[in-house]
Short mmCIF file of C-alpha atoms in Angstrom, two decimals:
data_model
loop_
_atom_site.label_atom_id
_atom_site.label_comp_id
_atom_site.label_asym_id
_atom_site.label_seq_id
_atom_site.Cartn_x
_atom_site.Cartn_y
_atom_site.Cartn_z
CA MET A 618 0.00 0.00 0.00
CA LYS A 619 1.36 3.43 -0.95
CA ARG A 620 2.12 5.98 1.70
CA GLU A 621 -0.60 8.25 0.32
CA THR A 622 -3.20 5.52 0.80
CA GLN A 623 -1.98 4.73 4.30
CA ASN A 624 -2.19 8.37 5.32
CA ILE A 625 -5.68 8.80 3.88
CA LEU A 626 -6.86 5.67 5.68
CA LEU A 627 -5.48 7.07 8.92
CA ILE A 628 -7.44 10.30 8.43
CA LEU A 629 -10.62 8.43 7.52
CA LEU A 630 -10.41 6.19 10.57
CA GLY A 631 -9.71 9.14 12.85
CA GLY A 632 -12.54 11.10 11.26
CA ALA A 633 -14.91 8.17 11.75
CA LEU A 634 -14.02 8.02 15.45
CA LEU A 635 -14.69 11.74 15.83
CA LYS A 636 -17.96 11.49 13.93
CA ILE A 637 -19.43 8.66 16.03
CA THR A 638 -18.36 10.49 19.18
CA ILE A 639 -20.03 13.73 18.14
CA ASN A 640 -23.32 12.15 17.02
CA GLY A 641 -23.45 9.66 19.90
CA ASP A 642 -23.06 6.48 17.85
CA TYR A 643 -20.04 5.54 19.96
CA LEU A 644 -22.52 4.39 22.62
CA ARG A 645 -23.20 1.37 20.39
CA TYR A 646 -19.67 0.19 21.07
CA VAL A 647 -18.39 1.39 24.46
CA LYS A 648 -19.44 2.88 27.79
CA PRO A 649 -20.00 6.67 28.02
CA ALA A 650 -16.87 6.99 30.16
CA GLN A 651 -14.75 6.07 27.11
CA GLN A 652 -15.79 9.18 25.18
CA PRO A 653 -12.69 11.32 26.00
CA TRP A 654 -10.36 8.52 24.88
CA ILE A 655 -12.19 8.10 21.57
CA ILE A 656 -12.02 11.84 20.90
CA ALA A 657 -8.32 11.91 21.75
CA GLY A 658 -7.56 8.87 19.58
CA GLY A 659 -9.49 10.24 16.61
CA ALA A 660 -7.85 13.65 16.87
CA VAL A 661 -4.37 12.12 17.02
CA MET A 662 -5.06 9.95 13.95
CA VAL A 663 -6.38 12.86 11.91
CA THR A 664 -3.47 15.10 12.93
CA LEU A 665 -0.79 12.50 12.18
CA GLY A 666 -2.39 11.62 8.84
CA ALA A 667 -2.66 15.27 7.80
CA ILE A 668 0.93 16.03 8.79
CA ALA A 669 2.19 12.99 6.88
CA ILE A 670 0.22 13.91 3.76
CA VAL A 671 1.44 17.51 3.77
CA ARG A 672 5.02 16.38 4.33
CA ASP A 673 4.86 13.81 1.52
CA LEU A 674 3.23 16.25 -0.90
CA LEU A 675 5.86 18.89 -0.24
CA ALA A 676 8.66 16.37 -0.65
CA ALA A 677 7.14 14.91 -3.83
CA ARG A 678 6.51 18.35 -5.32
CA ALA A 679 10.09 19.37 -4.68
CA ALA A 680 11.34 16.18 -6.33
CA ALA A 681 8.95 16.62 -9.25
CA VAL A 682 10.11 20.17 -9.86
CA VAL A 683 13.66 18.94 -10.07
CA SER A 684 12.70 16.13 -12.46
CA GLY A 685 10.13 18.17 -14.41
CA ASP A 686 7.30 15.61 -13.79
CA VAL A 687 4.87 17.63 -11.67
CA HIS A 688 1.76 16.47 -13.61
CA ALA A 689 2.47 12.76 -13.08
CA HIS A 690 2.62 13.15 -9.30
CA GLU A 691 -0.65 15.07 -9.15
CA HIS A 692 -2.37 12.36 -11.21
CA ASN A 693 -1.19 9.59 -8.87
CA THR A 694 -2.37 11.55 -5.83
CA ARG A 695 -5.84 11.98 -7.32
CA SER A 696 -5.98 8.24 -8.04
CA ALA A 697 -5.19 7.45 -4.40
CA TRP A 698 -8.06 9.66 -3.26
CA LEU A 699 -10.48 7.92 -5.64
CA LEU A 700 -9.53 4.55 -4.19
CA MET A 701 -10.61 5.81 -0.77
CA VAL A 702 -14.24 6.54 -1.75
CA PRO A 703 -15.55 3.01 -0.90
CA VAL A 704 -13.41 2.94 2.25
CA LEU A 705 -14.95 6.24 3.34
CA ALA A 706 -18.45 4.76 3.05
CA VAL A 707 -17.48 1.69 5.10
CA PHE A 708 -15.90 3.66 7.93
CA LEU A 709 -18.68 6.22 8.27
CA VAL A 710 -21.74 3.92 8.21
CA ALA A 711 -22.42 2.77 11.78
CA PRO A 712 -23.98 -0.67 12.29
CA PRO A 713 -26.97 -1.00 14.64
CA ALA A 714 -26.60 -1.77 18.33
CA LEU A 715 -26.76 -5.36 19.54
CA GLY A 716 -30.34 -6.59 19.65
CA ALA A 717 -32.63 -9.61 19.58
CA ASP A 718 -30.31 -11.74 17.47
CA SER A 719 -27.54 -11.33 20.05
CA VAL A 720 -29.94 -12.31 22.84
CA THR A 721 -30.97 -15.57 21.17
CA ARG A 722 -27.33 -16.48 20.48
CA THR A 723 -26.01 -15.64 23.97
CA GLU A 724 -27.11 -17.13 27.28
CA ALA A 725 -28.82 -14.58 29.52
CA ARG A 726 -27.66 -14.35 33.11
CA ALA A 727 -27.95 -12.25 36.23
CA PRO A 728 -25.63 -9.25 36.50
CA GLN A 729 -22.16 -10.24 37.67
CA SER A 730 -22.28 -8.01 40.73
CA ALA A 731 -25.35 -9.83 42.02
CA SER A 732 -24.22 -13.36 41.29
CA ALA A 733 -20.81 -12.72 42.86
CA SER A 734 -22.22 -11.51 46.17
CA ASN A 735 -25.24 -13.86 46.25
CA ALA A 736 -26.64 -12.78 49.61
CA ALA A 737 -25.81 -9.09 49.17
CA ALA A 738 -28.21 -6.67 50.82
CA PHE A 739 -30.31 -4.54 48.49
CA PRO A 740 -31.45 -1.07 49.57
CA PRO A 741 -35.21 -0.52 49.91
CA LEU A 742 -37.03 0.59 46.80
CA PRO A 743 -38.15 4.23 46.72
CA ALA A 744 -41.72 5.11 47.60
CA GLY A 745 -44.30 5.57 44.83
CA ASP A 746 -47.00 3.71 43.00
CA VAL A 747 -44.65 2.84 40.12
CA VAL A 748 -40.89 2.40 40.61
CA PRO A 749 -38.67 2.95 37.54
CA LEU A 750 -35.83 0.43 37.42
CA GLU A 751 -33.14 -0.63 35.03
CA VAL A 752 -33.68 -4.16 33.77
CA ASN A 753 -30.40 -5.38 35.28
CA GLU A 754 -31.44 -4.15 38.73
CA PHE A 755 -34.86 -5.75 38.37
CA VAL A 756 -33.35 -9.11 37.35
CA SER A 757 -30.75 -8.86 40.10
CA ARG A 758 -33.34 -8.22 42.79
CA ALA A 759 -35.67 -10.92 41.45
CA GLY A 760 -32.92 -13.53 41.57
CA TRP A 761 -30.91 -12.59 44.64
CA ASP A 762 -32.77 -10.29 47.00
CA LYS A 763 -33.85 -12.57 49.84
CA SER A 764 -35.93 -9.80 51.43
CA GLY A 765 -38.38 -9.85 48.51
CA SER A 766 -38.26 -6.10 47.98
CA LEU A 767 -39.96 -6.45 44.57
CA ASN A 768 -42.92 -8.44 45.83
CA GLY A 769 -46.15 -6.52 45.38
CA ARG A 770 -44.41 -3.46 43.90
CA THR A 771 -45.24 -2.12 40.46
CA VAL A 772 -42.12 -1.37 38.43
CA ARG A 773 -41.46 0.35 35.13
CA LEU A 774 -38.91 -1.17 32.73
CA SER A 775 -37.78 -0.37 29.20
CA GLY A 776 -36.10 -2.66 26.72
CA PHE A 777 -36.46 -4.37 23.36
CA VAL A 778 -38.66 -7.31 22.42
CA VAL A 779 -37.23 -10.77 21.85
CA HIS A 780 -39.27 -13.82 20.81
CA ASN A 781 -37.65 -17.16 21.62
CA GLU A 782 -39.00 -20.67 22.23
CA GLY A 783 -42.58 -19.45 22.54
CA ASN A 784 -41.73 -16.71 25.04
CA THR A 785 -41.96 -12.95 24.56
CA MET A 786 -39.21 -11.26 26.52
CA LEU A 787 -38.08 -7.77 27.35
CA ALA A 788 -34.30 -7.60 27.04
CA ARG A 789 -31.33 -5.30 27.51
CA MET A 790 -27.66 -5.85 26.73
CA VAL A 791 -25.24 -5.17 29.58
CA ILE A 792 -21.65 -4.20 28.87
CA GLY A 793 -18.70 -3.98 31.24
CA CYS A 794 -16.32 -2.11 28.94
CA CYS A 795 -17.44 -2.41 25.33
CA ALA A 796 -19.93 -4.23 23.12
CA ALA A 797 -17.50 -7.13 22.74
CA ASP A 798 -18.17 -8.24 26.34
CA ALA A 799 -21.94 -7.63 26.21
CA PHE A 800 -24.36 -10.16 27.63
CA PRO A 801 -28.17 -10.12 27.70
CA ILE A 802 -30.54 -9.90 30.62
CA THR A 803 -34.16 -10.83 30.00
CA VAL A 804 -37.59 -10.63 31.59
CA ARG A 805 -40.48 -12.85 30.46
CA LEU A 806 -43.62 -10.82 29.81
CA VAL A 807 -46.88 -12.43 30.94
CA GLY A 808 -50.44 -11.37 31.65
CA GLN A 809 -51.05 -9.54 28.36
CA ASP A 810 -50.76 -10.51 24.70
CA VAL A 811 -47.51 -8.93 23.49
CA ALA A 812 -46.66 -11.53 20.85
CA GLY A 813 -47.62 -9.06 18.12
CA PHE A 814 -44.63 -6.82 18.76
CA ARG A 815 -41.75 -7.58 16.42
CA ASP A 816 -38.23 -8.39 17.59
CA ASP A 817 -36.17 -5.31 18.51
CA THR A 818 -39.28 -3.18 19.13
CA TRP A 819 -38.63 -0.97 22.15
CA LEU A 820 -41.27 -1.04 24.88
CA GLU A 821 -41.88 0.67 28.18
CA VAL A 822 -43.81 -1.69 30.43
CA THR A 823 -45.16 -1.67 33.96
CA GLY A 824 -46.00 -4.70 36.03
CA THR A 825 -45.22 -6.83 39.07
CA VAL A 826 -42.72 -9.64 39.47
CA VAL A 827 -43.89 -13.21 39.85
CA PRO A 828 -41.93 -14.28 42.97
CA GLY A 829 -39.62 -17.25 42.62
CA THR A 830 -39.46 -17.23 38.82
CA ALA A 831 -35.83 -16.04 38.49
CA VAL A 832 -33.86 -19.21 39.08
CA ARG A 833 -30.66 -20.76 37.81
CA GLU A 834 -32.54 -23.23 35.59
CA ASN A 835 -34.00 -20.41 33.46
CA SER A 836 -30.84 -18.25 33.54
CA TYR A 837 -32.40 -15.95 36.15
CA MET A 838 -35.19 -14.71 33.89
CA PRO A 839 -38.06 -13.48 36.09
CA ASP A 840 -41.66 -13.26 34.97
CA LEU A 841 -43.31 -9.83 34.90
CA THR A 842 -47.10 -9.70 35.04
CA LEU A 843 -47.95 -6.73 32.86
CA THR A 844 -50.28 -3.91 33.77
CA SER A 845 -49.39 -1.60 30.86
CA VAL A 846 -47.39 -1.72 27.63
CA ARG A 847 -46.28 1.22 25.49
CA GLN A 848 -44.08 1.27 22.40
CA VAL A 849 -41.27 3.83 22.63
CA PRO A 850 -38.38 4.97 20.41
CA ALA A 851 -35.03 3.27 20.88
CA PRO A 852 -32.86 5.25 23.33
CA LYS A 853 -29.67 6.95 22.25
CA ASP A 854 -27.77 4.73 24.66
CA PRO A 855 -29.23 1.21 24.26
CA TYR A 856 -27.03 -0.54 26.82
CA GLU A 857 -27.00 -0.92 30.59
CA TYR A 858 -23.86 -1.07 32.72
#
């Protein structure tokens, strides 16, 4: 690969990193805390690529002037840029976040913090008729909270729909560092007919846990008896942490 092509690739990759950081697409890959590092990495790549291109152009122009072949160099440079058009499209088109397909291919489990501590104490839930919870906290409490803090409480959860083995589930992907280490957590929806929602449809649901349903044999997937279901747009940050 020519130096011109290498330098352009470096700029494109750095520009792609900056773009997904600015528009928020980086949240499909890593935790929010990684944002400063992505910005820094993208800026360094763009700067190094630009410096290298300017340096090479100046050196080539000086050599061309001496040899009298300025036109040939400019033609080769334009050709290198044209070769980068398909690469530009690949780098700047962001794939979707992990969804239903990842859930069906990966075993769901309770959050690591809960399974590691087993008998860990959970703080009381806040007062209110409906308690908003992240799905990972709901699953964690359902599987490990011996005090039964969820029993009889109405909770509000949001996640995407997954159909698998006759069940309709509400799911979220949990990541520790980046999407590469993501694993799913799931809640089985019962009490209302939600089979008509397609996979990856985002829902906000309210309901009550069915005690004793989150066990090791079903990968700690509790049942939620629904009281309301509402379709919502996918969030900017689709993951839980």
